[in-house]
């Protein structure tokens, strides 16, 4: 007779799926709600790449399935965006529509439903300049006011260091994660030919989500 061991509860529980915010009971179960919203063209490229390389489908089969499911996506999946605390949209830089990986920009919609780091510190005389690699502004998302933080894929380490400092200095437990020497995988992504690329937009997105996960644990301490 085998004895079933009693597992220790995990500090974090991460749930992903298509209908995670579809009911009030489900929405109330999360401390942090994140919605991934790439442009549909980019999402299609990602899905075709994954399903042809890893699941044995042809590109035509994948696209046909996406078209078949589009009415359900429009009716049931995309409306859940309104319930998220953070909307993450990776997208290609202007004029680089074929870019699907390491140099993608990111647009982060930060709703006031949870307290975010004070990113207003990054506003400087260059704010609003379309050539700036980091932009912070106000907008509306699904008719509600939000802060929007954008980071270009071609941003340099020097340009993103200030953002990382804002995130990490507010949360002592994050400092070891922010240390690139002790956490070399931060923002790393596999390129199209298998090489490892560094994405600062991805690194900042990872840090912001980790920031909120650690903030949530403080509530219960």
PDB file of C-alpha atoms in Angstrom:
ATOM      1  CA  UNK A   1       0.000   0.000   0.000  1.00  0.00           C
ATOM      2  CA  UNK A   2       1.385   3.368  -0.982  1.00  0.00           C
ATOM      3  CA  UNK A   3       1.108   6.269   1.397  1.00  0.00           C
ATOM      4  CA  UNK A   4       0.041   9.571  -0.111  1.00  0.00           C
ATOM      5  CA  UNK A   5       2.243  12.395   1.089  1.00  0.00           C
ATOM      6  CA  UNK A   6       0.726  15.647   2.253  1.00  0.00           C
ATOM      7  CA  UNK A   7       2.114  18.459   0.133  1.00  0.00           C
ATOM      8  CA  UNK A   8       3.070  21.821   1.561  1.00  0.00           C
ATOM      9  CA  UNK A   9       1.053  24.741   0.138  1.00  0.00           C
ATOM     10  CA  UNK A  10       3.007  26.833  -2.333  1.00  0.00           C
ATOM     11  CA  UNK A  11       3.681  30.481  -1.613  1.00  0.00           C
ATOM     12  CA  UNK A  12       2.512  31.396  -5.107  1.00  0.00           C
ATOM     13  CA  UNK A  13      -0.138  29.838  -7.311  1.00  0.00           C
ATOM     14  CA  UNK A  14      -0.008  30.909 -10.969  1.00  0.00           C
ATOM     15  CA  UNK A  15      -3.022  30.092 -13.136  1.00  0.00           C
ATOM     16  CA  UNK A  16      -3.132  30.629 -16.851  1.00  0.00           C
ATOM     17  CA  UNK A  17      -5.874  29.975 -19.380  1.00  0.00           C
ATOM     18  CA  UNK A  18      -8.478  31.478 -21.666  1.00  0.00           C
ATOM     19  CA  UNK A  19     -11.385  31.946 -19.236  1.00  0.00           C
ATOM     20  CA  UNK A  20      -9.665  32.856 -15.990  1.00  0.00           C
ATOM     21  CA  UNK A  21     -11.666  36.057 -15.439  1.00  0.00           C
ATOM     22  CA  UNK A  22     -14.996  34.957 -16.890  1.00  0.00           C
ATOM     23  CA  UNK A  23     -16.901  34.912 -13.578  1.00  0.00           C
ATOM     24  CA  UNK A  24     -16.880  37.143 -10.517  1.00  0.00           C
ATOM     25  CA  UNK A  25     -15.970  34.197  -8.278  1.00  0.00           C
ATOM     26  CA  UNK A  26     -12.910  33.483 -10.430  1.00  0.00           C
ATOM     27  CA  UNK A  27     -11.872  37.151 -10.580  1.00  0.00           C
ATOM     28  CA  UNK A  28     -12.097  37.518  -6.823  1.00  0.00           C
ATOM     29  CA  UNK A  29      -9.701  34.600  -6.364  1.00  0.00           C
ATOM     30  CA  UNK A  30      -6.655  36.444  -7.733  1.00  0.00           C
ATOM     31  CA  UNK A  31      -4.352  38.976  -6.123  1.00  0.00           C
ATOM     32  CA  UNK A  32      -2.921  40.053  -9.488  1.00  0.00           C
ATOM     33  CA  UNK A  33      -4.722  39.707 -12.816  1.00  0.00           C
ATOM     34  CA  UNK A  34      -2.668  39.915 -16.017  1.00  0.00           C
ATOM     35  CA  UNK A  35      -4.044  39.871 -19.561  1.00  0.00           C
ATOM     36  CA  UNK A  36      -1.760  39.204 -22.532  1.00  0.00           C
ATOM     37  CA  UNK A  37      -2.951  41.125 -25.602  1.00  0.00           C
ATOM     38  CA  UNK A  38      -0.534  41.028 -28.556  1.00  0.00           C
ATOM     39  CA  UNK A  39      -1.746  42.360 -31.917  1.00  0.00           C
ATOM     40  CA  UNK A  40      -3.768  39.668 -33.668  1.00  0.00           C
ATOM     41  CA  UNK A  41      -1.257  39.423 -36.535  1.00  0.00           C
ATOM     42  CA  UNK A  42       1.577  38.747 -34.092  1.00  0.00           C
ATOM     43  CA  UNK A  43      -0.524  36.289 -32.077  1.00  0.00           C
ATOM     44  CA  UNK A  44      -1.251  34.387 -35.289  1.00  0.00           C
ATOM     45  CA  UNK A  45       2.459  34.198 -36.134  1.00  0.00           C
ATOM     46  CA  UNK A  46       3.248  32.910 -32.629  1.00  0.00           C
ATOM     47  CA  UNK A  47       0.542  30.243 -32.790  1.00  0.00           C
ATOM     48  CA  UNK A  48       1.488  29.114 -36.300  1.00  0.00           C
ATOM     49  CA  UNK A  49       5.126  28.819 -35.253  1.00  0.00           C
ATOM     50  CA  UNK A  50       4.323  26.819 -32.106  1.00  0.00           C
ATOM     51  CA  UNK A  51       1.738  24.484 -33.643  1.00  0.00           C
ATOM     52  CA  UNK A  52       3.746  23.727 -36.788  1.00  0.00           C
ATOM     53  CA  UNK A  53       7.056  23.180 -34.986  1.00  0.00           C
ATOM     54  CA  UNK A  54       5.835  21.446 -31.834  1.00  0.00           C
ATOM     55  CA  UNK A  55       2.409  19.956 -32.590  1.00  0.00           C
ATOM     56  CA  UNK A  56       2.700  18.738 -36.165  1.00  0.00           C
ATOM     57  CA  UNK A  57       0.024  20.933 -37.760  1.00  0.00           C
ATOM     58  CA  UNK A  58       0.340  22.740 -41.073  1.00  0.00           C
ATOM     59  CA  UNK A  59       0.117  26.530 -41.205  1.00  0.00           C
ATOM     60  CA  UNK A  60      -3.163  26.233 -43.128  1.00  0.00           C
ATOM     61  CA  UNK A  61      -4.686  24.047 -40.407  1.00  0.00           C
ATOM     62  CA  UNK A  62      -3.677  26.479 -37.663  1.00  0.00           C
ATOM     63  CA  UNK A  63      -5.099  29.501 -39.474  1.00  0.00           C
ATOM     64  CA  UNK A  64      -8.345  27.660 -40.277  1.00  0.00           C
ATOM     65  CA  UNK A  65      -8.760  26.774 -36.587  1.00  0.00           C
ATOM     66  CA  UNK A  66      -8.152  30.382 -35.556  1.00  0.00           C
ATOM     67  CA  UNK A  67     -10.803  31.583 -38.005  1.00  0.00           C
ATOM     68  CA  UNK A  68     -13.240  28.959 -36.723  1.00  0.00           C
ATOM     69  CA  UNK A  69     -12.755  30.092 -33.121  1.00  0.00           C
ATOM     70  CA  UNK A  70     -12.776  33.839 -33.791  1.00  0.00           C
ATOM     71  CA  UNK A  71     -16.491  34.373 -32.874  1.00  0.00           C
ATOM     72  CA  UNK A  72     -15.912  32.705 -29.488  1.00  0.00           C
ATOM     73  CA  UNK A  73     -12.762  34.758 -28.922  1.00  0.00           C
ATOM     74  CA  UNK A  74     -14.624  37.982 -29.623  1.00  0.00           C
ATOM     75  CA  UNK A  75     -17.574  37.028 -27.415  1.00  0.00           C
ATOM     76  CA  UNK A  76     -15.948  35.293 -24.461  1.00  0.00           C
ATOM     77  CA  UNK A  77     -12.174  35.798 -24.313  1.00  0.00           C
ATOM     78  CA  UNK A  78     -11.248  39.344 -25.293  1.00  0.00           C
ATOM     79  CA  UNK A  79     -13.932  41.009 -23.089  1.00  0.00           C
ATOM     80  CA  UNK A  80     -12.070  39.633 -20.036  1.00  0.00           C
ATOM     81  CA  UNK A  81      -9.421  42.283 -20.669  1.00  0.00           C
ATOM     82  CA  UNK A  82     -11.542  44.755 -18.716  1.00  0.00           C
ATOM     83  CA  UNK A  83     -11.073  42.799 -15.480  1.00  0.00           C
ATOM     84  CA  UNK A  84      -7.273  42.688 -15.569  1.00  0.00           C
ATOM     85  CA  UNK A  85      -4.932  44.797 -13.437  1.00  0.00           C
ATOM     86  CA  UNK A  86      -2.201  44.779 -16.099  1.00  0.00           C
ATOM     87  CA  UNK A  87      -2.575  44.426 -19.869  1.00  0.00           C
ATOM     88  CA  UNK A  88       0.635  43.350 -21.620  1.00  0.00           C
ATOM     89  CA  UNK A  89       0.993  43.966 -25.350  1.00  0.00           C
ATOM     90  CA  UNK A  90       4.239  43.065 -27.086  1.00  0.00           C
ATOM     91  CA  UNK A  91       4.337  44.487 -30.619  1.00  0.00           C
ATOM     92  CA  UNK A  92       6.845  44.974 -33.453  1.00  0.00           C
ATOM     93  CA  UNK A  93       8.627  48.330 -33.859  1.00  0.00           C
ATOM     94  CA  UNK A  94       7.408  50.544 -36.692  1.00  0.00           C
ATOM     95  CA  UNK A  95       8.677  49.254 -40.004  1.00  0.00           C
ATOM     96  CA  UNK A  96       9.732  45.885 -38.549  1.00  0.00           C
ATOM     97  CA  UNK A  97       6.560  43.855 -39.010  1.00  0.00           C
ATOM     98  CA  UNK A  98       8.542  40.618 -39.372  1.00  0.00           C
ATOM     99  CA  UNK A  99       9.994  41.017 -35.864  1.00  0.00           C
ATOM    100  CA  UNK A 100       8.371  38.425 -33.590  1.00  0.00           C
ATOM    101  CA  UNK A 101      10.925  37.926 -30.848  1.00  0.00           C
ATOM    102  CA  UNK A 102      13.767  39.677 -29.054  1.00  0.00           C
ATOM    103  CA  UNK A 103      13.334  43.281 -30.203  1.00  0.00           C
ATOM    104  CA  UNK A 104       9.582  43.608 -29.641  1.00  0.00           C
ATOM    105  CA  UNK A 105       8.316  46.737 -27.899  1.00  0.00           C
ATOM    106  CA  UNK A 106       5.978  46.388 -24.942  1.00  0.00           C
ATOM    107  CA  UNK A 107       2.935  48.444 -23.976  1.00  0.00           C
ATOM    108  CA  UNK A 108       1.835  47.985 -20.365  1.00  0.00           C
ATOM    109  CA  UNK A 109      -1.630  49.171 -19.393  1.00  0.00           C
ATOM    110  CA  UNK A 110      -1.579  49.711 -15.626  1.00  0.00           C
ATOM    111  CA  UNK A 111      -5.037  49.949 -14.103  1.00  0.00           C
ATOM    112  CA  UNK A 112      -5.574  51.704 -10.740  1.00  0.00           C
ATOM    113  CA  UNK A 113      -7.143  48.494  -9.363  1.00  0.00           C
ATOM    114  CA  UNK A 114      -3.781  47.733  -7.681  1.00  0.00           C
ATOM    115  CA  UNK A 115      -0.993  50.133  -6.574  1.00  0.00           C
ATOM    116  CA  UNK A 116       1.835  50.216  -9.113  1.00  0.00           C
ATOM    117  CA  UNK A 117       5.384  51.545  -8.621  1.00  0.00           C
ATOM    118  CA  UNK A 118       5.667  55.320  -9.005  1.00  0.00           C
ATOM    119  CA  UNK A 119       6.860  55.520 -12.590  1.00  0.00           C
ATOM    120  CA  UNK A 120       6.227  59.273 -12.800  1.00  0.00           C
ATOM    121  CA  UNK A 121       9.888  59.673 -11.829  1.00  0.00           C
ATOM    122  CA  UNK A 122      10.883  58.802 -15.396  1.00  0.00           C
ATOM    123  CA  UNK A 123       9.111  61.839 -16.845  1.00  0.00           C
ATOM    124  CA  UNK A 124      11.732  64.285 -18.080  1.00  0.00           C
ATOM    125  CA  UNK A 125      12.011  67.076 -20.662  1.00  0.00           C
ATOM    126  CA  UNK A 126      12.255  64.420 -23.364  1.00  0.00           C
ATOM    127  CA  UNK A 127       8.917  62.880 -22.356  1.00  0.00           C
ATOM    128  CA  UNK A 128       6.474  62.801 -25.218  1.00  0.00           C
ATOM    129  CA  UNK A 129       9.218  62.731 -27.831  1.00  0.00           C
ATOM    130  CA  UNK A 130       8.492  59.908 -30.242  1.00  0.00           C
ATOM    131  CA  UNK A 131      12.220  59.096 -30.300  1.00  0.00           C
ATOM    132  CA  UNK A 132      12.268  58.323 -26.564  1.00  0.00           C
ATOM    133  CA  UNK A 133      12.743  54.609 -25.842  1.00  0.00           C
ATOM    134  CA  UNK A 134      10.617  54.801 -22.667  1.00  0.00           C
ATOM    135  CA  UNK A 135       7.281  56.603 -22.518  1.00  0.00           C
ATOM    136  CA  UNK A 136       4.746  57.090 -19.739  1.00  0.00           C
ATOM    137  CA  UNK A 137       1.330  58.609 -20.270  1.00  0.00           C
ATOM    138  CA  UNK A 138      -2.383  58.602 -19.532  1.00  0.00           C
ATOM    139  CA  UNK A 139      -4.917  56.861 -21.756  1.00  0.00           C
ATOM    140  CA  UNK A 140      -8.233  55.059 -21.674  1.00  0.00           C
ATOM    141  CA  UNK A 141      -8.583  51.306 -22.038  1.00  0.00           C
ATOM    142  CA  UNK A 142     -12.063  49.845 -22.544  1.00  0.00           C
ATOM    143  CA  UNK A 143     -13.413  53.294 -21.619  1.00  0.00           C
ATOM    144  CA  UNK A 144     -11.563  53.432 -18.284  1.00  0.00           C
ATOM    145  CA  UNK A 145      -8.628  55.730 -17.381  1.00  0.00           C
ATOM    146  CA  UNK A 146      -5.256  53.984 -17.148  1.00  0.00           C
ATOM    147  CA  UNK A 147      -1.535  54.677 -17.009  1.00  0.00           C
ATOM    148  CA  UNK A 148       0.420  53.384 -19.996  1.00  0.00           C
ATOM    149  CA  UNK A 149       4.119  52.521 -19.870  1.00  0.00           C
ATOM    150  CA  UNK A 150       5.868  51.769 -23.161  1.00  0.00           C
ATOM    151  CA  UNK A 151       9.390  50.421 -23.574  1.00  0.00           C
ATOM    152  CA  UNK A 152      10.995  49.964 -26.973  1.00  0.00           C
ATOM    153  CA  UNK A 153      12.776  46.746 -27.871  1.00  0.00           C
ATOM    154  CA  UNK A 154      15.865  48.727 -28.852  1.00  0.00           C
ATOM    155  CA  UNK A 155      16.124  50.444 -25.455  1.00  0.00           C
ATOM    156  CA  UNK A 156      19.580  50.221 -23.908  1.00  0.00           C
ATOM    157  CA  UNK A 157      20.493  48.917 -20.471  1.00  0.00           C
ATOM    158  CA  UNK A 158      21.334  52.456 -19.383  1.00  0.00           C
ATOM    159  CA  UNK A 159      17.859  53.632 -20.424  1.00  0.00           C
ATOM    160  CA  UNK A 160      16.004  50.891 -18.532  1.00  0.00           C
ATOM    161  CA  UNK A 161      18.190  50.948 -15.397  1.00  0.00           C
ATOM    162  CA  UNK A 162      16.201  53.794 -13.873  1.00  0.00           C
ATOM    163  CA  UNK A 163      12.943  51.906 -14.328  1.00  0.00           C
ATOM    164  CA  UNK A 164      14.422  48.791 -12.770  1.00  0.00           C
ATOM    165  CA  UNK A 165      15.722  50.854  -9.852  1.00  0.00           C
ATOM    166  CA  UNK A 166      12.220  52.248  -9.229  1.00  0.00           C
ATOM    167  CA  UNK A 167      10.729  48.758  -9.151  1.00  0.00           C
ATOM    168  CA  UNK A 168      13.456  47.104  -7.107  1.00  0.00           C
ATOM    169  CA  UNK A 169      14.120  49.846  -4.551  1.00  0.00           C
ATOM    170  CA  UNK A 170      10.472  49.742  -3.457  1.00  0.00           C
ATOM    171  CA  UNK A 171      10.644  46.020  -2.722  1.00  0.00           C
ATOM    172  CA  UNK A 172      13.737  44.773  -0.815  1.00  0.00           C
ATOM    173  CA  UNK A 173      13.022  41.142  -1.734  1.00  0.00           C
ATOM    174  CA  UNK A 174      13.318  42.085  -5.397  1.00  0.00           C
ATOM    175  CA  UNK A 175      16.894  43.312  -5.210  1.00  0.00           C
ATOM    176  CA  UNK A 176      18.428  39.885  -5.721  1.00  0.00           C
ATOM    177  CA  UNK A 177      16.110  39.307  -8.682  1.00  0.00           C
ATOM    178  CA  UNK A 178      17.124  42.655 -10.195  1.00  0.00           C
ATOM    179  CA  UNK A 179      20.802  41.759  -9.921  1.00  0.00           C
ATOM    180  CA  UNK A 180      21.680  40.584 -13.409  1.00  0.00           C
ATOM    181  CA  UNK A 181      24.745  38.697 -12.199  1.00  0.00           C
ATOM    182  CA  UNK A 182      22.723  36.519  -9.831  1.00  0.00           C
ATOM    183  CA  UNK A 183      19.724  36.344 -12.172  1.00  0.00           C
ATOM    184  CA  UNK A 184      21.209  36.082 -15.696  1.00  0.00           C
ATOM    185  CA  UNK A 185      17.956  34.727 -17.175  1.00  0.00           C
ATOM    186  CA  UNK A 186      16.102  37.995 -16.594  1.00  0.00           C
ATOM    187  CA  UNK A 187      14.657  39.115 -19.913  1.00  0.00           C
ATOM    188  CA  UNK A 188      16.286  36.317 -21.898  1.00  0.00           C
ATOM    189  CA  UNK A 189      14.466  34.809 -24.868  1.00  0.00           C
ATOM    190  CA  UNK A 190      15.326  32.235 -27.521  1.00  0.00           C
ATOM    191  CA  UNK A 191      15.865  33.680 -30.987  1.00  0.00           C
ATOM    192  CA  UNK A 192      14.504  32.247 -34.231  1.00  0.00           C
ATOM    193  CA  UNK A 193      17.712  30.311 -34.863  1.00  0.00           C
ATOM    194  CA  UNK A 194      18.158  29.146 -31.271  1.00  0.00           C
ATOM    195  CA  UNK A 195      20.432  31.931 -30.088  1.00  0.00           C
ATOM    196  CA  UNK A 196      19.753  33.672 -26.772  1.00  0.00           C
ATOM    197  CA  UNK A 197      18.555  37.277 -27.004  1.00  0.00           C
ATOM    198  CA  UNK A 198      18.211  39.940 -24.328  1.00  0.00           C
ATOM    199  CA  UNK A 199      14.870  41.748 -24.214  1.00  0.00           C
ATOM    200  CA  UNK A 200      14.715  44.671 -21.796  1.00  0.00           C
ATOM    201  CA  UNK A 201      10.951  45.127 -22.339  1.00  0.00           C
ATOM    202  CA  UNK A 202      10.481  41.487 -21.275  1.00  0.00           C
ATOM    203  CA  UNK A 203      12.787  41.944 -18.272  1.00  0.00           C
ATOM    204  CA  UNK A 204      10.806  44.971 -17.072  1.00  0.00           C
ATOM    205  CA  UNK A 205       7.534  43.128 -17.580  1.00  0.00           C
ATOM    206  CA  UNK A 206       8.827  40.185 -15.538  1.00  0.00           C
ATOM    207  CA  UNK A 207       9.951  42.530 -12.746  1.00  0.00           C
ATOM    208  CA  UNK A 208       6.611  44.354 -12.599  1.00  0.00           C
ATOM    209  CA  UNK A 209       4.679  41.095 -12.301  1.00  0.00           C
ATOM    210  CA  UNK A 210       7.107  39.792  -9.666  1.00  0.00           C
ATOM    211  CA  UNK A 211       6.767  43.107  -7.806  1.00  0.00           C
ATOM    212  CA  UNK A 212       2.999  42.617  -7.534  1.00  0.00           C
ATOM    213  CA  UNK A 213       3.315  38.976  -6.539  1.00  0.00           C
ATOM    214  CA  UNK A 214       5.603  39.950  -3.662  1.00  0.00           C
ATOM    215  CA  UNK A 215       3.343  42.862  -2.717  1.00  0.00           C
ATOM    216  CA  UNK A 216       0.445  40.413  -2.461  1.00  0.00           C
ATOM    217  CA  UNK A 217       2.363  38.201  -0.024  1.00  0.00           C
ATOM    218  CA  UNK A 218       2.835  41.186   2.295  1.00  0.00           C
ATOM    219  CA  UNK A 219      -0.928  41.532   2.637  1.00  0.00           C
ATOM    220  CA  UNK A 220      -1.163  38.134   4.300  1.00  0.00           C
ATOM    221  CA  UNK A 221       1.824  38.493   6.600  1.00  0.00           C
TER     222      UNK A 221
END
